[in-house]
PDB file of C-alpha atoms in Angstrom:
ATOM      1  CA  MET A  58       1.237  -5.863   7.734  1.00 59.00           C
ATOM      2  CA  CYS A  59       0.640  -7.658   4.489  1.00 79.00           C
ATOM      3  CA  VAL A  60      -1.309 -10.508   2.933  1.00 88.00           C
ATOM      4  CA  SER A  61       0.985 -13.121   1.395  1.00 85.00           C
ATOM      5  CA  MET A  62       0.280 -16.189  -0.715  1.00 83.00           C
ATOM      6  CA  ALA A  63       2.511 -18.435   1.402  1.00 76.00           C
ATOM      7  CA  PRO A  64       4.197 -18.223   4.811  1.00 72.00           C
ATOM      8  CA  ALA A  65       6.379 -15.126   5.107  1.00 69.00           C
ATOM      9  CA  ARG A  66       7.579 -12.641   7.682  1.00 68.00           C
ATOM     10  CA  PHE A  67       7.315  -8.929   6.904  1.00 67.00           C
ATOM     11  CA  SER A  68       8.895  -6.323   9.149  1.00 68.00           C
ATOM     12  CA  GLY A  69       9.970  -2.709   9.122  1.00 74.00           C
ATOM     13  CA  THR A  70       7.048  -1.724   6.909  1.00 85.00           C
ATOM     14  CA  THR A  71       6.619   1.824   5.663  1.00 92.00           C
ATOM     15  CA  LEU A  72       3.145   2.673   4.368  1.00 95.00           C
ATOM     16  CA  TYR A  73       2.473   6.070   2.782  1.00 97.00           C
ATOM     17  CA  ILE A  74      -0.864   7.382   1.562  1.00 98.00           C
ATOM     18  CA  GLY A  75      -1.304  10.895   0.220  1.00 98.00           C
ATOM     19  CA  ARG A  76      -3.641  13.123  -1.763  1.00 98.00           C
ATOM     20  CA  ARG A  77      -2.358  15.152  -4.720  1.00 97.00           C
ATOM     21  CA  ASP A  78      -3.776  17.513  -7.294  1.00 97.00           C
ATOM     22  CA  HIS A  79      -1.586  16.152 -10.081  1.00 97.00           C
ATOM     23  CA  PRO A  80      -0.921  18.300 -13.176  1.00 96.00           C
ATOM     24  CA  ALA A  81      -1.738  15.437 -15.553  1.00 97.00           C
ATOM     25  CA  HIS A  82      -4.187  13.235 -13.626  1.00 97.00           C
ATOM     26  CA  GLY A  83      -6.121  15.684 -11.473  1.00 97.00           C
ATOM     27  CA  LEU A  84      -7.095  14.751  -7.924  1.00 98.00           C
ATOM     28  CA  ILE A  85      -5.484  11.417  -7.067  1.00 98.00           C
ATOM     29  CA  HIS A  86      -4.310   9.342  -4.140  1.00 98.00           C
ATOM     30  CA  VAL A  87      -0.752   7.980  -4.047  1.00 98.00           C
ATOM     31  CA  LEU A  88       0.235   4.816  -2.194  1.00 98.00           C
ATOM     32  CA  GLY A  89       3.789   3.972  -1.188  1.00 97.00           C
ATOM     33  CA  TYR A  90       4.752   0.619   0.290  1.00 93.00           C
ATOM     34  CA  GLN A  91       8.051  -0.940   1.386  1.00 89.00           C
ATOM     35  CA  ASN A  92       9.123  -3.574   3.883  1.00 79.00           C
ATOM     36  CA  SER A  93      11.722  -6.181   4.731  1.00 70.00           C
ATOM     37  CA  ALA A  94      10.457  -9.565   3.590  1.00 67.00           C
ATOM     38  CA  ALA A  95      11.602 -12.984   4.718  1.00 66.00           C
ATOM     39  CA  ASN A  96      10.030 -15.617   2.494  1.00 68.00           C
ATOM     40  CA  LEU A  97       9.355 -18.719   4.609  1.00 73.00           C
ATOM     41  CA  ALA A  98       8.008 -20.749   1.686  1.00 73.00           C
ATOM     42  CA  ASP A  99      10.117 -23.228  -0.257  1.00 77.00           C
ATOM     43  CA  GLY A 100       9.161 -21.629  -3.580  1.00 81.00           C
ATOM     44  CA  PRO A 101       7.951 -18.287  -4.925  1.00 87.00           C
ATOM     45  CA  ASN A 102       5.640 -16.011  -2.998  1.00 87.00           C
ATOM     46  CA  ALA A 103       3.504 -12.927  -3.557  1.00 89.00           C
ATOM     47  CA  MET A 104       1.950 -10.088  -1.611  1.00 89.00           C
ATOM     48  CA  LEU A 105      -1.515  -8.745  -2.263  1.00 93.00           C
ATOM     49  CA  LEU A 106      -2.721  -5.144  -2.097  1.00 94.00           C
ATOM     50  CA  HIS A 107      -6.321  -3.959  -2.491  1.00 95.00           C
ATOM     51  CA  LEU A 108      -6.729  -0.463  -3.892  1.00 96.00           C
ATOM     52  CA  PRO A 109      -9.876   1.693  -3.655  1.00 96.00           C
ATOM     53  CA  SER A 110      -9.648   2.883  -7.247  1.00 96.00           C
ATOM     54  CA  ALA A 111     -12.713   4.416  -8.914  1.00 95.00           C
ATOM     55  CA  ARG A 112     -11.328   3.745 -12.401  1.00 94.00           C
ATOM     56  CA  PRO A 113      -9.687   0.689 -13.973  1.00 93.00           C
ATOM     57  CA  MET A 114      -5.958   0.709 -13.325  1.00 96.00           C
ATOM     58  CA  THR A 115      -3.187  -0.129 -15.793  1.00 95.00           C
ATOM     59  CA  PRO A 116       0.592  -0.585 -15.580  1.00 95.00           C
ATOM     60  CA  ASP A 117       0.850   3.204 -16.023  1.00 96.00           C
ATOM     61  CA  ASN A 118      -0.489   3.607 -12.482  1.00 97.00           C
ATOM     62  CA  PHE A 119       2.708   2.023 -11.152  1.00 97.00           C
ATOM     63  CA  ILE A 120       5.356   4.730 -10.768  1.00 97.00           C
ATOM     64  CA  SER A 121       9.005   3.947 -11.412  1.00 94.00           C
ATOM     65  CA  VAL A 122      11.254   5.265  -8.660  1.00 94.00           C
ATOM     66  CA  GLY A 123      14.362   4.712 -10.803  1.00 91.00           C
ATOM     67  CA  ARG A 124      17.479   5.210  -8.713  1.00 90.00           C
ATOM     68  CA  SER A 125      15.567   7.126  -6.046  1.00 93.00           C
ATOM     69  CA  GLU A 126      15.171   4.110  -3.790  1.00 91.00           C
ATOM     70  CA  THR A 127      15.201   6.112  -0.555  1.00 93.00           C
ATOM     71  CA  ILE A 128      12.054   8.201  -1.033  1.00 95.00           C
ATOM     72  CA  LEU A 129      10.087   6.382   1.686  1.00 95.00           C
ATOM     73  CA  SER A 130      13.042   6.095   4.042  1.00 93.00           C
ATOM     74  CA  ARG A 131      13.514   9.867   3.644  1.00 95.00           C
ATOM     75  CA  MET A 132       9.947  10.297   4.901  1.00 96.00           C
ATOM     76  CA  VAL A 133      10.734   8.091   7.894  1.00 95.00           C
ATOM     77  CA  ASP A 134      13.923  10.047   8.582  1.00 95.00           C
ATOM     78  CA  ALA A 135      11.928  13.283   8.570  1.00 96.00           C
ATOM     79  CA  LEU A 136       9.524  11.940  11.200  1.00 94.00           C
ATOM     80  CA  ARG A 137      11.932   9.822  13.243  1.00 86.00           C
ATOM     81  CA  PRO A 138      12.503  12.369  16.066  1.00 67.00           C
ATOM     82  CA  VAL A 139       8.830  11.820  16.964  1.00 56.00           C
ATOM     83  CA  ALA A 140       8.474   9.204  19.703  1.00 46.00           C
ATOM     84  CA  PRO A 141       6.775   5.909  18.785  1.00 50.00           C
ATOM     85  CA  ALA A 142       3.003   6.155  19.146  1.00 54.00           C
ATOM     86  CA  ALA A 143       1.457   4.403  22.134  1.00 46.00           C
ATOM     87  CA  PRO A 144      -1.629   2.354  21.270  1.00 46.00           C
ATOM     88  CA  GLY A 145      -3.864   4.428  23.541  1.00 44.00           C
ATOM     89  CA  SER A 146      -2.823   7.834  22.218  1.00 43.00           C
ATOM     90  CA  MET A 147      -4.706   7.504  18.919  1.00 48.00           C
ATOM     91  CA  ASP A 148      -8.120   6.253  17.880  1.00 49.00           C
ATOM     92  CA  TRP A 149      -6.841   3.173  16.008  1.00 46.00           C
ATOM     93  CA  MET A 150      -9.909   1.027  16.703  1.00 45.00           C
ATOM     94  CA  GLY A 151     -12.040  -0.547  14.037  1.00 45.00           C
ATOM     95  CA  GLY A 152     -14.744   0.682  12.588  1.00 43.00           C
ATOM     96  CA  ALA A 153     -16.445   3.532 -13.317  1.00 38.00           C
ATOM     97  CA  PRO A 154     -17.445   0.544 -15.415  1.00 43.00           C
ATOM     98  CA  ARG A 155     -15.305  -2.326 -14.316  1.00 50.00           C
ATOM     99  CA  GLY A 156     -13.368  -4.432 -16.787  1.00 52.00           C
ATOM    100  CA  ALA A 157     -12.814  -8.174 -16.698  1.00 60.00           C
ATOM    101  CA  ALA A 158      -9.235  -8.452 -17.936  1.00 86.00           C
ATOM    102  CA  VAL A 159      -6.261  -9.316 -15.746  1.00 95.00           C
ATOM    103  CA  ARG A 160      -3.198  -7.277 -16.689  1.00 96.00           C
ATOM    104  CA  VAL A 161       0.154  -8.994 -16.171  1.00 97.00           C
ATOM    105  CA  PHE A 162       3.369  -6.962 -16.298  1.00 96.00           C
ATOM    106  CA  ASP A 163       6.780  -6.553 -14.668  1.00 93.00           C
ATOM    107  CA  HIS A 164       7.511  -3.738 -12.233  1.00 91.00           C
ATOM    108  CA  ASP A 165      10.885  -3.664 -10.490  1.00 87.00           C
ATOM    109  CA  VAL A 166      11.453  -7.187  -9.098  1.00 84.00           C
ATOM    110  CA  TYR A 167       7.751  -8.056  -9.190  1.00 89.00           C
ATOM    111  CA  THR A 168       5.520  -9.633 -11.794  1.00 93.00           C
ATOM    112  CA  VAL A 169       2.211  -7.907 -11.094  1.00 96.00           C
ATOM    113  CA  LEU A 170      -1.282  -9.226 -11.777  1.00 97.00           C
ATOM    114  CA  LEU A 171      -3.776  -6.356 -11.758  1.00 97.00           C
ATOM    115  CA  ALA A 172      -7.462  -7.278 -11.656  1.00 96.00           C
ATOM    116  CA  GLU A 173     -10.826  -5.735 -10.841  1.00 94.00           C
ATOM    117  CA  ASP A 174     -12.176  -9.147  -9.811  1.00 94.00           C
ATOM    118  CA  ALA A 175      -9.842 -11.211  -7.631  1.00 94.00           C
ATOM    119  CA  THR A 176     -11.458 -14.488  -8.723  1.00 94.00           C
ATOM    120  CA  LEU A 177     -10.047 -13.964 -12.232  1.00 95.00           C
ATOM    121  CA  ILE A 178      -6.455 -14.006 -10.978  1.00 96.00           C
ATOM    122  CA  PRO A 179      -5.920 -17.810 -10.703  1.00 95.00           C
ATOM    123  CA  ALA A 180      -6.676 -18.329 -14.408  1.00 94.00           C
ATOM    124  CA  ALA A 181      -4.082 -15.687 -15.327  1.00 96.00           C
ATOM    125  CA  LEU A 182      -1.334 -17.102 -13.116  1.00 95.00           C
ATOM    126  CA  SER A 183       0.075 -19.162 -16.005  1.00 95.00           C
ATOM    127  CA  ARG A 184       1.278 -15.870 -17.512  1.00 96.00           C
ATOM    128  CA  VAL A 185       3.672 -15.412 -14.576  1.00 96.00           C
ATOM    129  CA  PRO A 186       7.191 -16.881 -15.015  1.00 93.00           C
ATOM    130  CA  HIS A 187       7.395 -20.239 -13.261  1.00 92.00           C
ATOM    131  CA  ARG A 188      10.130 -19.133 -10.865  1.00 89.00           C
ATOM    132  CA  LYS A 189       7.792 -16.411  -9.526  1.00 90.00           C
ATOM    133  CA  ARG A 190       4.491 -18.294  -9.712  1.00 92.00           C
ATOM    134  CA  PRO A 191       3.029 -18.828  -6.221  1.00 91.00           C
ATOM    135  CA  GLN A 192       0.371 -21.277  -5.170  1.00 90.00           C
ATOM    136  CA  LEU A 193      -2.966 -19.498  -4.729  1.00 92.00           C
ATOM    137  CA  ASP A 194      -5.728 -20.462  -2.342  1.00 92.00           C
ATOM    138  CA  PRO A 195      -9.021 -19.891  -4.235  1.00 92.00           C
ATOM    139  CA  THR A 196     -10.767 -19.010  -0.977  1.00 95.00           C
ATOM    140  CA  LEU A 197      -8.451 -16.008  -0.596  1.00 95.00           C
ATOM    141  CA  MET A 198      -9.477 -14.697  -4.017  1.00 95.00           C
ATOM    142  CA  GLU A 199     -13.130 -15.272  -3.113  1.00 95.00           C
ATOM    143  CA  PHE A 200     -12.565 -13.331   0.121  1.00 96.00           C
ATOM    144  CA  TYR A 201     -11.311 -10.280  -1.763  1.00 95.00           C
ATOM    145  CA  SER A 202     -14.027 -10.509  -4.401  1.00 94.00           C
ATOM    146  CA  GLY A 203     -16.675 -10.593  -1.674  1.00 95.00           C
ATOM    147  CA  HIS A 204     -15.201  -8.044   0.737  1.00 95.00           C
ATOM    148  CA  TYR A 205     -13.619  -5.564  -1.709  1.00 94.00           C
ATOM    149  CA  PRO A 206     -15.863  -5.752  -4.806  1.00 91.00           C
ATOM    150  CA  ASP A 207     -15.137  -2.184  -5.937  1.00 92.00           C
ATOM    151  CA  HIS A 208     -11.370  -2.392  -5.462  1.00 95.00           C
ATOM    152  CA  THR A 209      -8.519  -3.142  -7.814  1.00 97.00           C
ATOM    153  CA  ILE A 210      -6.422  -6.087  -6.648  1.00 96.00           C
ATOM    154  CA  ALA A 211      -2.649  -6.078  -7.211  1.00 97.00           C
ATOM    155  CA  LEU A 212      -0.865  -9.412  -6.723  1.00 96.00           C
ATOM    156  CA  CYS A 213       2.899  -8.781  -6.681  1.00 92.00           C
ATOM    157  CA  CYS A 214       4.829 -12.021  -7.315  1.00 91.00           C
ATOM    158  CA  PHE A 215       8.497 -12.509  -6.432  1.00 84.00           C
ATOM    159  CA  ASP A 216      11.037 -15.275  -6.010  1.00 81.00           C
ATOM    160  CA  ASN A 217      13.176 -15.848  -2.937  1.00 66.00           C
ATOM    161  CA  PRO A 218      16.222 -13.671  -3.764  1.00 63.00           C
ATOM    162  CA  GLN A 219      14.036 -10.808  -5.005  1.00 60.00           C
ATOM    163  CA  ALA A 220      12.280 -10.454  -1.661  1.00 62.00           C
ATOM    164  CA  ARG A 221      15.414  -8.760  -0.356  1.00 65.00           C
ATOM    165  CA  ARG A 222      16.007  -6.411  -3.306  1.00 61.00           C
ATOM    166  CA  ALA A 223      12.657  -4.727  -3.881  1.00 73.00           C
ATOM    167  CA  LYS A 224      12.485  -0.979  -4.331  1.00 85.00           C
ATOM    168  CA  PRO A 225       9.556   0.951  -2.844  1.00 90.00           C
ATOM    169  CA  LEU A 226       6.242   0.304  -4.537  1.00 93.00           C
ATOM    170  CA  LEU A 227       4.667   3.600  -5.555  1.00 97.00           C
ATOM    171  CA  LEU A 228       1.381   3.884  -7.432  1.00 97.00           C
ATOM    172  CA  TRP A 229      -1.438   6.335  -8.021  1.00 98.00           C
ATOM    173  CA  TYR A 230      -5.169   6.039  -8.598  1.00 98.00           C
ATOM    174  CA  HIS A 231      -8.424   7.988  -8.677  1.00 98.00           C
ATOM    175  CA  PRO A 232      -9.979   7.061  -5.303  1.00 97.00           C
ATOM    176  CA  LEU A 233     -13.497   5.858  -4.622  1.00 96.00           C
ATOM    177  CA  ASP A 234     -13.739   8.617  -2.008  1.00 96.00           C
ATOM    178  CA  ASP A 235     -11.338  11.520  -2.442  1.00 96.00           C
ATOM    179  CA  GLN A 236     -12.137  12.763   1.078  1.00 97.00           C
ATOM    180  CA  LEU A 237     -10.995   9.533   2.742  1.00 97.00           C
ATOM    181  CA  LEU A 238      -7.381   8.348   2.732  1.00 97.00           C
ATOM    182  CA  THR A 239      -7.334   4.549   3.020  1.00 96.00           C
ATOM    183  CA  ALA A 240      -4.195   2.422   3.181  1.00 93.00           C
ATOM    184  CA  PRO A 241      -4.363  -1.384   2.724  1.00 93.00           C
ATOM    185  CA  ALA A 242      -3.157  -3.012   5.917  1.00 92.00           C
ATOM    186  CA  LEU A 243      -4.867  -6.403   6.240  1.00 93.00           C
ATOM    187  CA  ASP A 244      -2.500  -8.937   7.760  1.00 90.00           C
ATOM    188  CA  CYS A 245      -2.306 -12.658   6.987  1.00 90.00           C
ATOM    189  CA  HIS A 246       0.767 -14.723   6.113  1.00 84.00           C
ATOM    190  CA  THR A 247      -0.750 -18.182   5.722  1.00 85.00           C
ATOM    191  CA  GLY A 248      -1.979 -17.910   2.135  1.00 86.00           C
ATOM    192  CA  GLY A 249      -5.600 -18.151   3.252  1.00 90.00           C
ATOM    193  CA  PRO A 250      -8.211 -15.470   3.973  1.00 93.00           C
ATOM    194  CA  PRO A 251      -7.396 -12.982   6.739  1.00 94.00           C
ATOM    195  CA  ASP A 252      -9.093 -13.381  10.119  1.00 94.00           C
ATOM    196  CA  LEU A 253     -11.062 -10.150  10.525  1.00 94.00           C
ATOM    197  CA  THR A 254     -11.699 -10.886  14.217  1.00 93.00           C
ATOM    198  CA  ALA A 255      -8.012 -11.105  15.128  1.00 94.00           C
ATOM    199  CA  ASP A 256      -5.666  -8.584  16.639  1.00 94.00           C
ATOM    200  CA  VAL A 257      -2.427  -8.584  14.644  1.00 91.00           C
ATOM    201  CA  PRO A 258       1.121  -7.442  15.470  1.00 87.00           C
ATOM    202  CA  VAL A 259       2.367  -4.254  13.857  1.00 85.00           C
ATOM    203  CA  ASP A 260       5.873  -2.998  13.136  1.00 82.00           C
ATOM    204  CA  HIS A 261       5.651  -0.103  10.719  1.00 83.00           C
ATOM    205  CA  TRP A 262       5.405   3.568   9.949  1.00 92.00           C
ATOM    206  CA  VAL A 263       2.095   4.965   8.674  1.00 94.00           C
ATOM    207  CA  ILE A 264       2.654   8.267   6.862  1.00 97.00           C
ATOM    208  CA  PHE A 265       0.189  10.744   5.337  1.00 97.00           C
ATOM    209  CA  GLY A 266       0.579  13.671   2.960  1.00 97.00           C
ATOM    210  CA  THR A 267      -1.558  16.256   1.182  1.00 97.00           C
ATOM    211  CA  ASP A 268      -0.835  19.258  -0.990  1.00 95.00           C
ATOM    212  CA  ASP A 269      -3.855  21.109   0.450  1.00 95.00           C
ATOM    213  CA  ALA A 270      -2.120  21.798   3.757  1.00 93.00           C
ATOM    214  CA  PRO A 271      -0.757  25.208   4.778  1.00 92.00           C
ATOM    215  CA  ASP A 272       2.971  25.873   4.629  1.00 91.00           C
ATOM    216  CA  ASP A 273       3.446  25.340   8.375  1.00 92.00           C
ATOM    217  CA  TRP A 274       1.611  21.983   8.457  1.00 95.00           C
ATOM    218  CA  GLY A 275       3.416  18.721   9.228  1.00 95.00           C
ATOM    219  CA  THR A 276       7.106  18.036   8.707  1.00 96.00           C
ATOM    220  CA  PRO A 277       9.099  18.889   5.558  1.00 96.00           C
ATOM    221  CA  VAL A 278      10.758  16.089   3.569  1.00 96.00           C
ATOM    222  CA  THR A 279      14.122  16.407   1.833  1.00 95.00           C
ATOM    223  CA  TYR A 280      14.491  14.065  -1.149  1.00 95.00           C
ATOM    224  CA  PRO A 281      17.684  13.063  -2.964  1.00 91.00           C
ATOM    225  CA  ALA A 282      18.870  15.363  -5.723  1.00 91.00           C
ATOM    226  CA  ASP A 283      18.341  12.619  -8.309  1.00 89.00           C
ATOM    227  CA  VAL A 284      14.549  12.559  -7.888  1.00 95.00           C
ATOM    228  CA  THR A 285      13.181  13.433 -11.319  1.00 96.00           C
ATOM    229  CA  PRO A 286      10.517  16.114 -11.811  1.00 96.00           C
ATOM    230  CA  ALA A 287       8.095  13.404 -12.982  1.00 96.00           C
ATOM    231  CA  LEU A 288       8.577  11.388  -9.784  1.00 97.00           C
ATOM    232  CA  ARG A 289       8.526  14.496  -7.605  1.00 97.00           C
ATOM    233  CA  SER A 290       5.075  15.388  -8.966  1.00 97.00           C
ATOM    234  CA  TYR A 291       3.664  12.428  -6.996  1.00 98.00           C
ATOM    235  CA  LEU A 292       5.547  13.083  -3.739  1.00 97.00           C
ATOM    236  CA  PRO A 293       4.535  15.217  -0.771  1.00 97.00           C
ATOM    237  CA  THR A 294       6.638  18.147   0.369  1.00 96.00           C
ATOM    238  CA  ARG A 295       5.358  17.856   3.956  1.00 96.00           C
ATOM    239  CA  ILE A 296       4.095  14.823   5.864  1.00 97.00           C
ATOM    240  CA  THR A 297       2.768  13.603   9.175  1.00 96.00           C
ATOM    241  CA  GLY A 298       2.554  10.117  10.605  1.00 95.00           C
ATOM    242  CA  ALA A 299       3.277   7.690  13.412  1.00 90.00           C
ATOM    243  CA  HIS A 300       5.581   4.797  14.230  1.00 90.00           C
ATOM    244  CA  LEU A 301       3.637   1.757  15.426  1.00 86.00           C
ATOM    245  CA  THR A 302       5.635  -1.042  16.998  1.00 84.00           C
ATOM    246  CA  ASP A 303       5.515  -3.546  19.871  1.00 78.00           C
ATOM    247  CA  THR A 304       1.725  -3.592  19.863  1.00 85.00           C
ATOM    248  CA  HIS A 305      -1.310  -5.319  18.331  1.00 90.00           C
ATOM    249  CA  LEU A 306      -4.218  -3.725  16.458  1.00 92.00           C
ATOM    250  CA  PRO A 307      -7.505  -5.074  15.086  1.00 93.00           C
ATOM    251  CA  ASN A 308      -6.996  -6.590  11.645  1.00 94.00           C
ATOM    252  CA  GLY A 309      -7.999  -4.120   8.946  1.00 94.00           C
ATOM    253  CA  ASP A 310      -6.971  -1.097   6.915  1.00 94.00           C
ATOM    254  CA  PHE A 311      -5.920   2.362   8.045  1.00 94.00           C
ATOM    255  CA  ALA A 312      -8.362   5.173   7.246  1.00 95.00           C
ATOM    256  CA  LEU A 313      -8.263   8.913   7.860  1.00 96.00           C
ATOM    257  CA  ALA A 314     -10.638  11.649   6.701  1.00 97.00           C
ATOM    258  CA  HIS A 315      -8.841  14.371   4.758  1.00 97.00           C
ATOM    259  CA  ASP A 316     -10.362  17.099   6.949  1.00 96.00           C
ATOM    260  CA  HIS A 317      -8.986  15.377  10.042  1.00 96.00           C
ATOM    261  CA  LEU A 318      -5.594  15.038   8.385  1.00 96.00           C
ATOM    262  CA  LEU A 319      -5.462  18.806   7.947  1.00 96.00           C
ATOM    263  CA  THR A 320      -6.635  19.663  11.455  1.00 93.00           C
ATOM    264  CA  SER A 321      -5.185  16.980  13.719  1.00 87.00           C
ATOM    265  CA  GLY A 322      -2.755  14.882  11.710  1.00 85.00           C
ATOM    266  CA  PRO A 323      -2.861  11.148  12.466  1.00 87.00           C
ATOM    267  CA  ASP A 324      -4.775  11.462  15.754  1.00 88.00           C
ATOM    268  CA  HIS A 325      -8.048  10.416  14.073  1.00 92.00           C
ATOM    269  CA  VAL A 326      -6.714   7.437  12.146  1.00 92.00           C
ATOM    270  CA  TYR A 327      -8.892   4.367  12.625  1.00 92.00           C
ATOM    271  CA  ARG A 328      -8.852   0.728  11.586  1.00 92.00           C
ATOM    272  CA  SER A 329     -11.435  -0.040   8.928  1.00 93.00           C
ATOM    273  CA  SER A 330     -12.640  -3.615   8.470  1.00 89.00           C
ATOM    274  CA  PRO A 331     -14.526  -4.691   5.322  1.00 88.00           C
ATOM    275  CA  THR A 332     -17.985  -6.199   5.262  1.00 79.00           C
ATOM    276  CA  PRO A 333     -19.082  -8.809   2.712  1.00 77.00           C
ATOM    277  CA  SER A 334     -21.008  -7.502  -0.289  1.00 66.00           C
TER     278      SER A 334
END
C-alpha cells in the first residue's frame, strides 16, 4: 500500500488517520504511516503520499516522534485482539491560495519534497542528495497533478539502508473536508502511474481516531512514558480500526465520514478512487 518511484516491496503497513481539535492549530487531521520496505531498485527510491490539505504545508507539519518510535505499533497492539477483517464484513468498495514552491527538507531518514503541484517536483530533485535521488517518471507526476489537483504531494526519498531504519511518519494538516477522514492508499511499485482499475493486495492495519468520541468509544491506547506533551497533543487516546491481510481491494484511498466513525467505527470505510480534473 504505497506508490514508489522504483520497484519495491512494502509490507506490514500501519496507516493511521485521526481528527483532533489541537490547542495550537485548531481542527486538524493527523496522518501516521509506517511499513517494512524492501527496496528492489539498484539505487535510491522514494515513496509518495498525497495529502488533502486545505492550506499550504511546510516542514512544520511533519511531527518529530523523537525516541517514541513505537506510537503506531502501540495502536496496533491495542487493537490486535480483534480478529482480522474479512473482505465481505465491511463496505470497502470504491466509490487556500496554492503556492508554487517546492520545499525540500530532511525528516528522520527521508529527504522530503513537499509540493502543491506534483509536476514541479522533477525540477527540484537536484536539491536532494545524490545518494537519495530517485529516478522520476514524469507521467507519474502528471497523474498526481491531474487526479489530485487540490492536494499537497510529499515525496519521501531514501537510500537502500535507510529503508529499514525509518521511524513512523507523522504529520498534520487542515483538511479539505473536516467531516471526511481520508488516508492515502494508492498502490503502485513500478515507478509509473497507478492502475485505478486494478485490485491490489493489502497487508496492513487501518486505524482511526477522534477526540469527539465519548469516553466508552473504541479502544484505549497506552503510549510509552517518554512521549512528550507536544507529541501527545497529536495522538488519540482511543482508536478503532481493522487488520486487512490476505485479500485484494480496488486500488484507491480509504475514506470514512466522521459521523460514521463515531457511530459504527470502521464498518463504513470505503475505497475512494480519484477522477481526473
